[in-house]
mmCIF file of C-alpha atoms in Angstrom:
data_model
loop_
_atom_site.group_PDB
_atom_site.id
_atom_site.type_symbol
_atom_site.label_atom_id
_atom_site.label_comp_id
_atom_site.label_asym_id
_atom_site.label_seq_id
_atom_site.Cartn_x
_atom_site.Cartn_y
_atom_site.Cartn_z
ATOM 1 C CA UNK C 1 2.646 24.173 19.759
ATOM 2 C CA UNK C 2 5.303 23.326 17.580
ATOM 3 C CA UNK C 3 6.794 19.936 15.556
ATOM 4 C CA UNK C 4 9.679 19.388 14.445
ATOM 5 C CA UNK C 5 9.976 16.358 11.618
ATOM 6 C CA UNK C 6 13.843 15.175 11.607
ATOM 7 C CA UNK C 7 15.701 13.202 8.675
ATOM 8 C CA UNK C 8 18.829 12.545 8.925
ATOM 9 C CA UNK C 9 20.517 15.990 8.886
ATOM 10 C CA UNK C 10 17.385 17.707 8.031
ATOM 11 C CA UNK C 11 15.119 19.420 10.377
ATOM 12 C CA UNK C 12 11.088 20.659 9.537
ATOM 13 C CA UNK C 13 9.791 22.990 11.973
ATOM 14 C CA UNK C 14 6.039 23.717 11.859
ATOM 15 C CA UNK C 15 3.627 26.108 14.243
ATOM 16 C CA UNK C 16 1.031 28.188 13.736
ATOM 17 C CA UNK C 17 3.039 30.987 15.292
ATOM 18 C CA UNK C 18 6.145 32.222 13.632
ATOM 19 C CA UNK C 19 8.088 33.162 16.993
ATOM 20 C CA UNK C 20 7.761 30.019 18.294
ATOM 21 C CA UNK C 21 9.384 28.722 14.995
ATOM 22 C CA UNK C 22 12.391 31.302 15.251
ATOM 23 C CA UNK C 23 12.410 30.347 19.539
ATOM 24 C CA UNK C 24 12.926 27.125 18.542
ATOM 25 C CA UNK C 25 15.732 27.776 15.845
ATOM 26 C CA UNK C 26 17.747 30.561 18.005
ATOM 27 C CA UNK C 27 17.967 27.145 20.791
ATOM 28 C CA UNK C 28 19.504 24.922 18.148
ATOM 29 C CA UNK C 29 22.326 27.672 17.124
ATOM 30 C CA UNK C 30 23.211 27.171 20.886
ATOM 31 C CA UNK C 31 24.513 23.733 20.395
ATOM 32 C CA UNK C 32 24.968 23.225 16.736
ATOM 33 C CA UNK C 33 25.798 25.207 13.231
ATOM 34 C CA UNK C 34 22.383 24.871 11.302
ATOM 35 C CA UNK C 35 21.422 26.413 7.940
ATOM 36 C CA UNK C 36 17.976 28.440 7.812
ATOM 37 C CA UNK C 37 16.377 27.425 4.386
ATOM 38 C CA UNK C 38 12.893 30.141 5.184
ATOM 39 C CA UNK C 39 9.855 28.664 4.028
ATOM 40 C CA UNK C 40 9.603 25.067 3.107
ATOM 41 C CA UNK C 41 9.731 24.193 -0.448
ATOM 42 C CA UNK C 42 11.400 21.180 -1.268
ATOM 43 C CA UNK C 43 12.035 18.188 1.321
ATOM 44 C CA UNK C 44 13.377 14.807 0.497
ATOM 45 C CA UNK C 45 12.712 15.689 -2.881
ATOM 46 C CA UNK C 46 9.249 16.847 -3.039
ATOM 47 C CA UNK C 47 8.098 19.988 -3.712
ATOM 48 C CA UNK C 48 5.292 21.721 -1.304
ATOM 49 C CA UNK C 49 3.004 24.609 -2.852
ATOM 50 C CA UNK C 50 0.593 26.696 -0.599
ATOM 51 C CA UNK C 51 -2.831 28.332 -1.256
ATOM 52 C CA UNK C 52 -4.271 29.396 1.665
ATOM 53 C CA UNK C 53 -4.441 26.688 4.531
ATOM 54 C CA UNK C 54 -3.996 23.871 2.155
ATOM 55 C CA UNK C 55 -0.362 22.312 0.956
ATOM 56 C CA UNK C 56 0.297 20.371 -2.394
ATOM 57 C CA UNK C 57 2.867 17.690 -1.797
ATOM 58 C CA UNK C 58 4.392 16.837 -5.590
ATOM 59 C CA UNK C 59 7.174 15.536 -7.447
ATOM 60 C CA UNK C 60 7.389 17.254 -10.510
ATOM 61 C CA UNK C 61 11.089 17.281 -10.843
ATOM 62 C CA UNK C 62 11.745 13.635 -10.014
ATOM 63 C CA UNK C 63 8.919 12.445 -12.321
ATOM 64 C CA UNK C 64 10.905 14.690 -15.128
ATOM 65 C CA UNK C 65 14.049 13.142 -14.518
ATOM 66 C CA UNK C 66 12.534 9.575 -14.372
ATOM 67 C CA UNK C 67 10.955 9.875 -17.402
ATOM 68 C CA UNK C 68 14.664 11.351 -18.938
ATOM 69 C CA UNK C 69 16.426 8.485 -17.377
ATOM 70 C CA UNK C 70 14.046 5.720 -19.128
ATOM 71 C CA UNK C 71 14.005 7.724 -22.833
ATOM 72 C CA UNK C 72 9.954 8.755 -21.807
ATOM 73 C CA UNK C 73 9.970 12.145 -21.050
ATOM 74 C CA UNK C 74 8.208 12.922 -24.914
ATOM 75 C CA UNK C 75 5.333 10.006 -23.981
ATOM 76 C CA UNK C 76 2.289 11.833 -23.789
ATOM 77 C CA UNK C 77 0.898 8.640 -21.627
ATOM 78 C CA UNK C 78 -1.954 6.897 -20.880
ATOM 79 C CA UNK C 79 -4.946 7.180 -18.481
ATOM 80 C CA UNK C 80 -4.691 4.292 -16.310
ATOM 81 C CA UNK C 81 -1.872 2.770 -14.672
ATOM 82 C CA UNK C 82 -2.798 -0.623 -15.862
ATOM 83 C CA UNK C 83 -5.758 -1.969 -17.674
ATOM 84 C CA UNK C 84 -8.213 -3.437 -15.868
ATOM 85 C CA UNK C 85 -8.494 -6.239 -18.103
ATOM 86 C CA UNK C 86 -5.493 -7.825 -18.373
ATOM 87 C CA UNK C 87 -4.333 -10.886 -16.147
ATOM 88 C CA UNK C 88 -1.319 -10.430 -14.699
ATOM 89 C CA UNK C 89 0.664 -14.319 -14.267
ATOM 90 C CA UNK C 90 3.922 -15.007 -13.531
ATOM 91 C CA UNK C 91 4.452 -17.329 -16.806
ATOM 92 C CA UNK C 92 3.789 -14.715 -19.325
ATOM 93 C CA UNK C 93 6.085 -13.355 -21.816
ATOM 94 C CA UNK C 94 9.634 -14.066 -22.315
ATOM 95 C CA UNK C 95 12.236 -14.351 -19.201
ATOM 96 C CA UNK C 96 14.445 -11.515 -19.479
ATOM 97 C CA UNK C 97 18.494 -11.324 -19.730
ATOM 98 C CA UNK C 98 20.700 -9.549 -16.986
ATOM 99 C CA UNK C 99 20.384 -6.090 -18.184
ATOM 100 C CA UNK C 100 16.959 -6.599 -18.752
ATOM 101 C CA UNK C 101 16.576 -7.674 -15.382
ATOM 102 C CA UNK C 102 18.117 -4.516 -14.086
ATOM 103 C CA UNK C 103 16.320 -1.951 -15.696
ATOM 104 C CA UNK C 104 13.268 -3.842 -15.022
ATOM 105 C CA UNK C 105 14.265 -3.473 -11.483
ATOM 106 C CA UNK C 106 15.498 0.187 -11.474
ATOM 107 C CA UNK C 107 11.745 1.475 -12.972
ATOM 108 C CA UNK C 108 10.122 -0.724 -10.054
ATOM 109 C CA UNK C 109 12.445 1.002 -7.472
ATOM 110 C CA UNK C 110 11.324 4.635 -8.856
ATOM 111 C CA UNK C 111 7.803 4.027 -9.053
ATOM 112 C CA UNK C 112 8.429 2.573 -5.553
ATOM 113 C CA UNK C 113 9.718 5.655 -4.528
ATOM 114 C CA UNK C 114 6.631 7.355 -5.605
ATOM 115 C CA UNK C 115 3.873 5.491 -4.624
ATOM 116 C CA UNK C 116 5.489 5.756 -0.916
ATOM 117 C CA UNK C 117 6.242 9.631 -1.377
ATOM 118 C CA UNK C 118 3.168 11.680 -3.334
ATOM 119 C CA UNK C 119 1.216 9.419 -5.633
ATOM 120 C CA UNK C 120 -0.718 6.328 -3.582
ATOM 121 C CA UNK C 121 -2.718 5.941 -6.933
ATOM 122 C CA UNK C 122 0.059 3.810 -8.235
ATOM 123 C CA UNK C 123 0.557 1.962 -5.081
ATOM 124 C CA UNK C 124 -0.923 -1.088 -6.476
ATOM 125 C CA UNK C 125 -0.115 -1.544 -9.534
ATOM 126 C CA UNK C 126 3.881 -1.021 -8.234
ATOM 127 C CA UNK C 127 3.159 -3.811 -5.358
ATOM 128 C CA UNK C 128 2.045 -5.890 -8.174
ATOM 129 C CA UNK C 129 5.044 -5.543 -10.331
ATOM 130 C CA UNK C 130 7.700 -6.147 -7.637
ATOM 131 C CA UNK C 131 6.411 -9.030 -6.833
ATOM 132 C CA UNK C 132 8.374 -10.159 -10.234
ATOM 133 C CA UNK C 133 11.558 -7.948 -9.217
ATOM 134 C CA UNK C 134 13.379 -11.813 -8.898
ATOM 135 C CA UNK C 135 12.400 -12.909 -12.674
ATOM 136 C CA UNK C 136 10.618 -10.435 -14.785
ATOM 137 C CA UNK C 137 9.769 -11.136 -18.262
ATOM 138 C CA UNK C 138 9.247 -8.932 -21.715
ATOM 139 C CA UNK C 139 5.571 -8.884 -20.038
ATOM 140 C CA UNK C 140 6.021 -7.691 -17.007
ATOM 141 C CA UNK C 141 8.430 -4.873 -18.571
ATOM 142 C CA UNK C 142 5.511 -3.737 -20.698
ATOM 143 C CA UNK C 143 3.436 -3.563 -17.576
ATOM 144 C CA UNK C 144 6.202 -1.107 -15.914
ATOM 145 C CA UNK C 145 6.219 0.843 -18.874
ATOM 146 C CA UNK C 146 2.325 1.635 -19.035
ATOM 147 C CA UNK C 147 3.101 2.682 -15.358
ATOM 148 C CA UNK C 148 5.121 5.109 -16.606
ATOM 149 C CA UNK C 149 3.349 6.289 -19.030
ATOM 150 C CA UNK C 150 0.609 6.853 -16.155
ATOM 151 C CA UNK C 151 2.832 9.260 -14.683
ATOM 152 C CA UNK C 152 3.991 10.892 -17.393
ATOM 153 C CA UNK C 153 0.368 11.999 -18.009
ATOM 154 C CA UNK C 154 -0.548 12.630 -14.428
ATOM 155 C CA UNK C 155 3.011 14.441 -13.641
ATOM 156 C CA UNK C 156 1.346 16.924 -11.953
ATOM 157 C CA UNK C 157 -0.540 15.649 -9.716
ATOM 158 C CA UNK C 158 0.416 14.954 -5.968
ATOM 159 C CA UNK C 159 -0.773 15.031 -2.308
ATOM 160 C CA UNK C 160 -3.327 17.875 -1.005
ATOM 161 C CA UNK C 161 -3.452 18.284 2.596
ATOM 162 C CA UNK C 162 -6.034 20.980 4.736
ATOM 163 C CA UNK C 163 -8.375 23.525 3.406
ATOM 164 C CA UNK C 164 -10.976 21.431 5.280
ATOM 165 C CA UNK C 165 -11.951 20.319 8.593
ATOM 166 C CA UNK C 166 -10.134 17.107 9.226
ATOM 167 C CA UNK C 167 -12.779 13.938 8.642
ATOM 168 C CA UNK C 168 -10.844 11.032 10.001
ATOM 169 C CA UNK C 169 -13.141 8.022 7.967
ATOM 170 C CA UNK C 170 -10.722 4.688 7.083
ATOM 171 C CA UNK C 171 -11.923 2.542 4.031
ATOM 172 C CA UNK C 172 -11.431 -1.401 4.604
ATOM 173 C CA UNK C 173 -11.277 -3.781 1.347
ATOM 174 C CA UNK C 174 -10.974 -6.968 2.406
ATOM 175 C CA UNK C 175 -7.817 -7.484 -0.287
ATOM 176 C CA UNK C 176 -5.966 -4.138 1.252
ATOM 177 C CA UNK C 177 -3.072 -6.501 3.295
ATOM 178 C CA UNK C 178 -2.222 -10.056 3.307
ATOM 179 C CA UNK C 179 -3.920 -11.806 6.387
ATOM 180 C CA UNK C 180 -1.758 -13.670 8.959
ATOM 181 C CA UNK C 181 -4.572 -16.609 9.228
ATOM 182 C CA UNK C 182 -6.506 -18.497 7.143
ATOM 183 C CA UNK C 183 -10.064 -16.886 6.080
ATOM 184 C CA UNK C 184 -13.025 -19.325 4.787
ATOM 185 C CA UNK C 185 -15.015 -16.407 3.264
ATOM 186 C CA UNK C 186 -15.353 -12.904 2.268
ATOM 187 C CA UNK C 187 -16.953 -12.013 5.237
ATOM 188 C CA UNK C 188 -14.665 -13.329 7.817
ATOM 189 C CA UNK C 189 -11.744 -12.521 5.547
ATOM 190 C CA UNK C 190 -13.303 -8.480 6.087
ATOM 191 C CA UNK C 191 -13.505 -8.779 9.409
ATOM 192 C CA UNK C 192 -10.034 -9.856 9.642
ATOM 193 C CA UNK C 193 -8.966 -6.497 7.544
ATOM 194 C CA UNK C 194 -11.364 -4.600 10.143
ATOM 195 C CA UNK C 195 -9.021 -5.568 12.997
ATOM 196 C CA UNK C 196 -6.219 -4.582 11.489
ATOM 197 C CA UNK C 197 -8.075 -1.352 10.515
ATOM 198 C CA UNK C 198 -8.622 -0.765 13.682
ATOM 199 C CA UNK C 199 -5.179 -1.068 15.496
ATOM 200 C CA UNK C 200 -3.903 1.518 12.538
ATOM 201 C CA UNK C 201 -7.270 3.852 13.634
ATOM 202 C CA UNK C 202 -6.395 3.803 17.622
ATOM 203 C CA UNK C 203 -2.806 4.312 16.354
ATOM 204 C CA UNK C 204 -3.674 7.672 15.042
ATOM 205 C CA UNK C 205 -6.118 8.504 17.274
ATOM 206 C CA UNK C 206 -3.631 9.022 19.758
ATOM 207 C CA UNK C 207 -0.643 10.395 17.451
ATOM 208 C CA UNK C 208 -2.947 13.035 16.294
ATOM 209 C CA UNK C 209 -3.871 15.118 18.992
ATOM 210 C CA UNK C 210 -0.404 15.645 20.153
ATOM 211 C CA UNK C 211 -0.621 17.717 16.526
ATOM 212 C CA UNK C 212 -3.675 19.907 17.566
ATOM 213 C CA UNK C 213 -5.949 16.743 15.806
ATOM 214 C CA UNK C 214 -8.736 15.700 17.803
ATOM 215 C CA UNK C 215 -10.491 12.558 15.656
ATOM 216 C CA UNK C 216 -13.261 11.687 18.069
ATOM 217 C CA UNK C 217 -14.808 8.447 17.350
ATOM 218 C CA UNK C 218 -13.434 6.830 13.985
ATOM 219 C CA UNK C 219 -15.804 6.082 11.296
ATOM 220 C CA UNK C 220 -14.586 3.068 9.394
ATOM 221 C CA UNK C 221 -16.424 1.966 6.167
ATOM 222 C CA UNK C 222 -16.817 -1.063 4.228
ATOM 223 C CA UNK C 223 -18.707 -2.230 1.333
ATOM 224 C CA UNK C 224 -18.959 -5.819 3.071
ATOM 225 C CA UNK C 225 -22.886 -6.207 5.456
ATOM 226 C CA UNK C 226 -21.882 -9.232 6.381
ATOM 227 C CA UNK C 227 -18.990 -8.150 8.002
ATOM 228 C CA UNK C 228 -21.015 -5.305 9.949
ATOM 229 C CA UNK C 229 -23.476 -7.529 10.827
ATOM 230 C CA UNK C 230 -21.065 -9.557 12.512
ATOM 231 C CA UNK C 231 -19.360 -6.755 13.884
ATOM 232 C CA UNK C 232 -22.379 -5.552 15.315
ATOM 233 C CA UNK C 233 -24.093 -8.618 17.061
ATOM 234 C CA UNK C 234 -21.563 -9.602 20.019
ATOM 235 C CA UNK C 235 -23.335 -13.358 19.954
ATOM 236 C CA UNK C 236 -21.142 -16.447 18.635
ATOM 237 C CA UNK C 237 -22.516 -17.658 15.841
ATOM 238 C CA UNK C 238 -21.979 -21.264 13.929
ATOM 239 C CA UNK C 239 -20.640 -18.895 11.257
ATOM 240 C CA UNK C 240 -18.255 -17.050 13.886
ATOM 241 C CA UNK C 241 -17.500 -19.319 16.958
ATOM 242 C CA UNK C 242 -13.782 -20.594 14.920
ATOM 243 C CA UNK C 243 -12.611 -17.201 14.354
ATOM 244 C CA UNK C 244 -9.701 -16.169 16.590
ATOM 245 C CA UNK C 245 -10.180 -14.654 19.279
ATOM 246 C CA UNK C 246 -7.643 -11.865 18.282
ATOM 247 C CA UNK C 247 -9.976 -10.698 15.770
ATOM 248 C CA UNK C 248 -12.928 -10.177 18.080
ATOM 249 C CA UNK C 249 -11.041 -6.806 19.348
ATOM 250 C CA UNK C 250 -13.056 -4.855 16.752
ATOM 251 C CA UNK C 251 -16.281 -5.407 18.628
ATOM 252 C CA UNK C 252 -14.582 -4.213 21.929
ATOM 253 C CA UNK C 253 -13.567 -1.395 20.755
ATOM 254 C CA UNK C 254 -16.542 -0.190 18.828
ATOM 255 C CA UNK C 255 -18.108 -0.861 22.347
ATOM 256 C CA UNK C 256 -15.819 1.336 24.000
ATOM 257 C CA UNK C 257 -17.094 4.002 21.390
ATOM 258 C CA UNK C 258 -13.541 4.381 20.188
ATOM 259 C CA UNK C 259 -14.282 3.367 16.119
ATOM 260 C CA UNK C 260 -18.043 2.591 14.437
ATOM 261 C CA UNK C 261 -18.297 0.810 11.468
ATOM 262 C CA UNK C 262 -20.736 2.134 8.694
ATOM 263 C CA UNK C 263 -21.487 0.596 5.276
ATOM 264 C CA UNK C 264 -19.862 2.444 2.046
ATOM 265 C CA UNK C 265 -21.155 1.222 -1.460
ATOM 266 C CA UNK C 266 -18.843 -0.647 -3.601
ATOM 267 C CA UNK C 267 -19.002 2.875 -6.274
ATOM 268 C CA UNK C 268 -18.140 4.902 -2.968
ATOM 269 C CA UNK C 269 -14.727 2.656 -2.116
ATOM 270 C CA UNK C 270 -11.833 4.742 -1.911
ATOM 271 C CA UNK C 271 -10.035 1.685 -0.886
ATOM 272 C CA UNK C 272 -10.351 0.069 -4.146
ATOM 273 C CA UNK C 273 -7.512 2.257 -5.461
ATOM 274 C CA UNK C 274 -4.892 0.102 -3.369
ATOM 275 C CA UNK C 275 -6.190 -3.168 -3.920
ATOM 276 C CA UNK C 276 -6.782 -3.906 -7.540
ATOM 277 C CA UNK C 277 -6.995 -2.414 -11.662
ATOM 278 C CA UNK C 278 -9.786 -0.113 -11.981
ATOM 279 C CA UNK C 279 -11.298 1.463 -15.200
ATOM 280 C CA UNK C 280 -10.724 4.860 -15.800
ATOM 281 C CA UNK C 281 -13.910 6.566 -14.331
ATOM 282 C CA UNK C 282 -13.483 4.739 -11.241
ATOM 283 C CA UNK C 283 -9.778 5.023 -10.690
ATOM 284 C CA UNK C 284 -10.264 9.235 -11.399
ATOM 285 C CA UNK C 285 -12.905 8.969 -8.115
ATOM 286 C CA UNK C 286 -11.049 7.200 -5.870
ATOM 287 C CA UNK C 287 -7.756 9.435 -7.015
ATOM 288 C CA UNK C 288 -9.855 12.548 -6.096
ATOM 289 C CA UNK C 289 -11.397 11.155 -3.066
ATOM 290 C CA UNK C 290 -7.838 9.928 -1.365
ATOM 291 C CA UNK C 291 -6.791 13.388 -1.990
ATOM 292 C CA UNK C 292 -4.238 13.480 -5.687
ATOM 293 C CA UNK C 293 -4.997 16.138 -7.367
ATOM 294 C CA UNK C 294 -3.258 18.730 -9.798
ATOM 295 C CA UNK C 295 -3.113 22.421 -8.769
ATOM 296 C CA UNK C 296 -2.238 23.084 -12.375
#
């Protein structure tokens, strides 16, 4: 088997078996001039590192010229990408002028660019500050600084894929994506997110073994019983009977044997990461557990 990941211009081509690789370059010098770069170390500017069957996905050498570009790259930084503590409003601090506004804009954009790329640990503290992009204030700079700061003392770290037998298990957190309908409690509000968990599960379950994946029934996890309760007992409910029907899909397909649902302790939630500020001890858990780590 072999895959080939295009961008643009660019072309990745992955197999186990090298001749299959070279097969499948020797048919593109038929029709078009190509470039061999040998073994893939840098893509879209990331860096990959090997050991064995696992791969490091980082970005070392954007982080370094980030840093350079906002006068950080002495920081020694902080532990946390923001404090857990500290509420984050619109109203605070001072508005700031036009070239504040564009710088404040510039370090969202690059942290943007990172949280997409190799470093999901920052994903929501980023969300939260662009959703001030329009009118940031002398606040909301400070926040994108600490941000930084984060980075500068995790620079390291990235992305580790393999080394293991794939474990296909999706954490739900009720507060991981904006719901389309209204939700009267925590429990209903979870069982919304489990829907949409699920679509995103079936999704993969069938992209993946076209890559040699097979996922077998997905294990989704959440910290809320209510919601598995629910989940698990098909009968309408007072509590249940004026939920959409849309949402009721979960319970079909858990039926079907496709996904189960299992309870995950709140200490255990790997989902937490994306969804809100967490203290230091937890935020180094979840950071291992979703897979950032430093080779170094």
């Amino acid at each position: 088997m072999v895959v080939a990941v295009t961008w643009v211009d660019d072309i990745v081509i992955a197999s186990k078996q090298l001749h299959l690789v070279e097969e499948v370059e020797h048919g593109l010098e038929k029709d078009m001039q190509i470039k061999k770069q040998g073994d893939l170390k840098h893509h879209l500017g990331m860096e990959i590192q090997r050991q064995g069957s696992k791969i490091l996905l980082t970005q070392k050498t954007y982080i370094k010229d980030v840093l350079y570009r906002f006068g950080m790259e002495s920081c020694k930084g902080q532990k946390v990408p923001l404090n857990s503590k500290v509420k984050v409003t619109r109203e605070a601090g001072e508005k700031l002028d036009k070239d504040g506004l564009r710088l404040y804009q510039e370090k969202v954009g690059s942290l943007q660019y990172l949280a997409t790329c190799t470093r999901p640990d920052i994903s929501f503290a980023v969300g939260l500050l662009g959703r001030f992009c329009k009118c940031p204030t002398t606040f909301h700079m400070e926040l994108a600084d600490q941000v930084l700061l984060y980075i500068a003392w995790t620079r390291d770290m990235g992305l580790e894929f393999g080394g293991r037998k794939p474990n296909f298990i999706v954490y739900v957190d009720w507060n991981s994506r904006l719901q389309q309908t209204v939700a009267v409690s925590t429990c209903e509000a979870e069982y919304q997110a489990a829907g949409a968990a699920v679509r995103a599960a079936l999704w993969w379950r069938k992209l993946l073994p076209d890559l040699g994946i097979e996922t077998g029934v997905v294990d989704i996890r959440g910290d809320n019983q209510s919601t598995l309760v629910v989940i698990s007992n098909p009968i309408s409910s007072d509590k249940t009977k004026h939920i959409d029907i849309i949402h009721h899909f979960t319970r079909e397909r858990v039926e079907m044997g496709e996904v189960k649902f299992s309870y995950c302790s709140t200490e255990e939630m790997v989902a937490d990461i994306l969804t809100k500020a967490l203290e230091r001890n937890k935020l180094e858990k979840s950071r291992s557990m979703m897979g950032v780590v430093s080779w170094d």
